[in-house]
Short mmCIF file of C-alpha atoms in Angstrom, two decimals:
data_model
loop_
_atom_site.label_atom_id
_atom_site.label_comp_id
_atom_site.label_asym_id
_atom_site.label_seq_id
_atom_site.Cartn_x
_atom_site.Cartn_y
_atom_site.Cartn_z
CA MET A 2 165.48 9.34 5.57
CA LYS A 3 163.23 12.79 5.11
CA THR A 4 165.68 14.47 7.38
CA TYR A 5 168.49 13.04 5.28
CA ARG A 6 166.63 14.18 1.89
CA PHE A 7 166.18 17.61 3.25
CA LEU A 8 169.81 17.86 4.49
CA MET A 9 170.97 16.77 0.98
CA ILE A 10 169.11 19.43 -0.80
CA ALA A 11 169.91 22.03 1.60
CA LEU A 12 173.50 21.42 1.40
CA VAL A 13 173.20 21.14 -2.60
CA VAL A 14 171.57 24.96 -2.29
CA ALA A 15 173.89 25.88 0.32
CA MET A 16 176.83 25.13 -2.33
CA ALA A 17 175.01 26.50 -5.22
CA THR A 18 174.89 29.82 -3.47
CA LEU A 19 178.70 30.00 -2.26
CA SER A 20 179.56 29.54 -6.05
CA PHE A 21 180.84 25.32 -5.08
CA LEU A 22 179.21 24.18 -8.21
CA PRO A 23 180.34 24.36 -11.64
CA ALA A 24 178.77 27.45 -13.83
CA PRO A 25 175.80 26.91 -15.64
CA ALA A 26 176.03 26.12 -19.31
CA GLN A 27 174.92 29.71 -20.46
CA ASN A 28 178.06 31.03 -18.31
CA ASN A 29 180.06 29.20 -20.75
CA ARG A 30 181.11 29.12 -24.38
CA THR A 31 183.12 26.60 -26.47
CA TYR A 32 185.32 27.84 -29.00
CA HIS A 33 187.68 25.63 -31.19
CA LYS A 34 186.84 22.71 -28.86
CA GLU A 35 188.12 24.75 -25.59
CA LYS A 36 185.79 26.03 -22.80
CA PHE A 37 185.76 29.53 -22.12
CA GLN A 38 184.16 31.26 -18.68
CA VAL A 39 182.08 34.22 -19.66
CA VAL A 40 183.06 37.12 -17.18
CA ASP A 41 181.23 39.83 -18.87
CA THR A 42 178.86 40.94 -21.49
CA THR A 43 178.35 44.61 -21.54
CA ALA A 44 179.20 45.91 -24.67
CA PHE A 45 181.49 43.09 -25.81
CA TYR A 46 182.33 39.77 -24.15
CA LEU A 47 185.01 39.01 -21.74
CA TYR A 48 186.07 35.59 -21.09
CA THR A 49 188.58 33.65 -18.50
CA GLN A 50 190.22 30.36 -18.73
CA ASN A 51 192.40 28.46 -16.20
CA LYS A 52 195.38 26.78 -18.04
CA ASN A 53 198.89 25.37 -17.53
CA VAL A 54 201.10 28.14 -18.47
CA VAL A 55 205.20 27.39 -19.14
CA PRO A 56 207.18 30.81 -18.24
CA PRO A 57 209.30 32.33 -20.53
CA GLY A 58 212.63 30.46 -19.21
CA GLY A 59 210.62 27.36 -19.99
CA LYS A 60 211.47 25.96 -16.53
CA GLY A 61 208.35 24.33 -14.46
CA MET A 62 204.86 25.18 -15.15
CA TYR A 63 201.67 26.42 -13.27
CA ARG A 64 198.07 27.61 -13.51
CA ALA A 65 196.96 30.81 -14.10
CA ASP A 66 193.93 32.35 -15.58
CA LEU A 67 194.08 34.04 -18.99
CA TYR A 68 192.08 36.58 -20.71
CA PHE A 69 189.94 36.89 -23.83
CA PHE A 70 187.65 38.57 -25.63
CA SER A 71 185.21 38.58 -28.38
CA THR A 72 183.15 41.51 -29.92
CA THR A 73 179.60 39.25 -30.33
CA SER A 74 178.34 36.15 -28.84
CA ASP A 75 179.56 34.23 -32.11
CA SER A 76 182.83 35.92 -32.96
CA PRO A 77 186.12 34.48 -32.54
CA ILE A 78 187.72 34.58 -29.35
CA LEU A 79 191.00 36.42 -29.09
CA PRO A 80 193.64 37.03 -26.29
CA LEU A 81 192.70 40.16 -24.23
CA THR A 82 195.30 42.60 -25.36
CA ILE A 83 195.89 45.76 -26.13
CA GLU A 84 196.73 45.33 -29.84
CA ASN A 85 193.81 43.12 -30.07
CA LEU A 86 191.42 45.39 -28.91
CA LYS A 87 192.29 48.02 -31.61
CA SER A 88 192.16 45.89 -34.17
CA ALA A 89 189.03 44.64 -33.22
CA TYR A 90 187.65 48.21 -33.01
CA PRO A 91 189.62 49.95 -36.00
CA ALA A 92 187.34 53.00 -36.32
CA HIS A 93 186.90 53.46 -32.80
CA ILE A 94 189.95 55.92 -32.23
CA ALA A 95 188.94 57.57 -29.02
CA PHE A 96 188.85 53.99 -27.39
CA HIS A 97 192.58 53.66 -28.96
CA TYR A 98 193.72 56.70 -26.88
CA ALA A 99 192.00 55.56 -23.71
CA LEU A 100 193.21 52.18 -24.05
CA ASP A 101 196.90 53.90 -24.45
CA ALA A 102 196.22 56.50 -21.79
CA TYR A 103 194.90 54.32 -19.17
CA PHE A 104 196.63 50.99 -19.35
CA ASN A 105 200.55 50.63 -19.30
CA SER A 106 199.96 46.63 -19.93
CA ASP A 107 197.50 44.06 -20.84
CA LYS A 108 197.41 42.45 -17.25
CA GLN A 109 195.87 45.86 -16.12
CA LEU A 110 193.23 45.36 -18.76
CA MET A 111 190.99 43.38 -16.02
CA ALA A 112 191.42 46.01 -13.77
CA TYR A 113 187.44 45.86 -11.69
CA ASP A 114 186.22 49.07 -9.90
CA ALA A 115 184.59 48.38 -6.90
CA TYR A 116 182.93 51.56 -6.86
CA ALA A 117 181.24 51.60 -10.18
CA LYS A 118 181.22 47.68 -9.93
CA MET A 119 182.08 47.39 -13.67
CA TYR A 120 185.56 46.24 -15.17
CA LYS A 121 187.46 49.78 -16.10
CA LEU A 122 187.76 48.30 -19.75
CA LYS A 123 184.25 48.41 -20.11
CA TYR A 124 183.63 51.86 -18.66
CA LEU A 125 186.18 53.25 -21.17
CA PHE A 126 184.79 51.49 -23.95
CA LEU A 127 181.13 52.77 -23.21
CA GLN A 128 182.39 56.37 -22.58
CA THR A 129 184.48 56.45 -25.81
CA LEU A 130 181.61 54.89 -27.63
CA VAL A 131 179.39 57.98 -26.60
CA SER A 132 181.79 60.16 -28.07
CA TYR A 133 182.41 58.19 -31.37
CA ASN A 134 178.67 57.92 -32.03
CA ASN A 135 178.53 61.78 -31.84
CA SER A 136 180.65 62.44 -34.10
CA ASN A 137 179.34 60.19 -36.83
CA ASP A 138 175.87 61.84 -36.63
#
């Protein structure tokens, strides 16, 4: 019996380590009765949600990861698009130009830089935030 209990504990620890268990509650946010998984919290919040999607032609359905953001932990969650980011930070013009220069489509916004270990979007935001703060001094 002790061996069985030990194996069960070891299995749960292994599953948690390998991410087979659901994310803890602090890694999720509920907004308008929908659950969003928090992906990143640096500077602003990035979320993901795996949902059924109907393609533009209307035939069939598939599962896809959709991406969202919010400016603070309790602000509205919006789809992650270039236009929504610009609207969320209207006075942050350097960020607007960086978005236009580095991203050709909304799908590129979740690009991850493995060397810097952060999302390129977050890096650009932080870099342009420095220039934004310096211009307001």
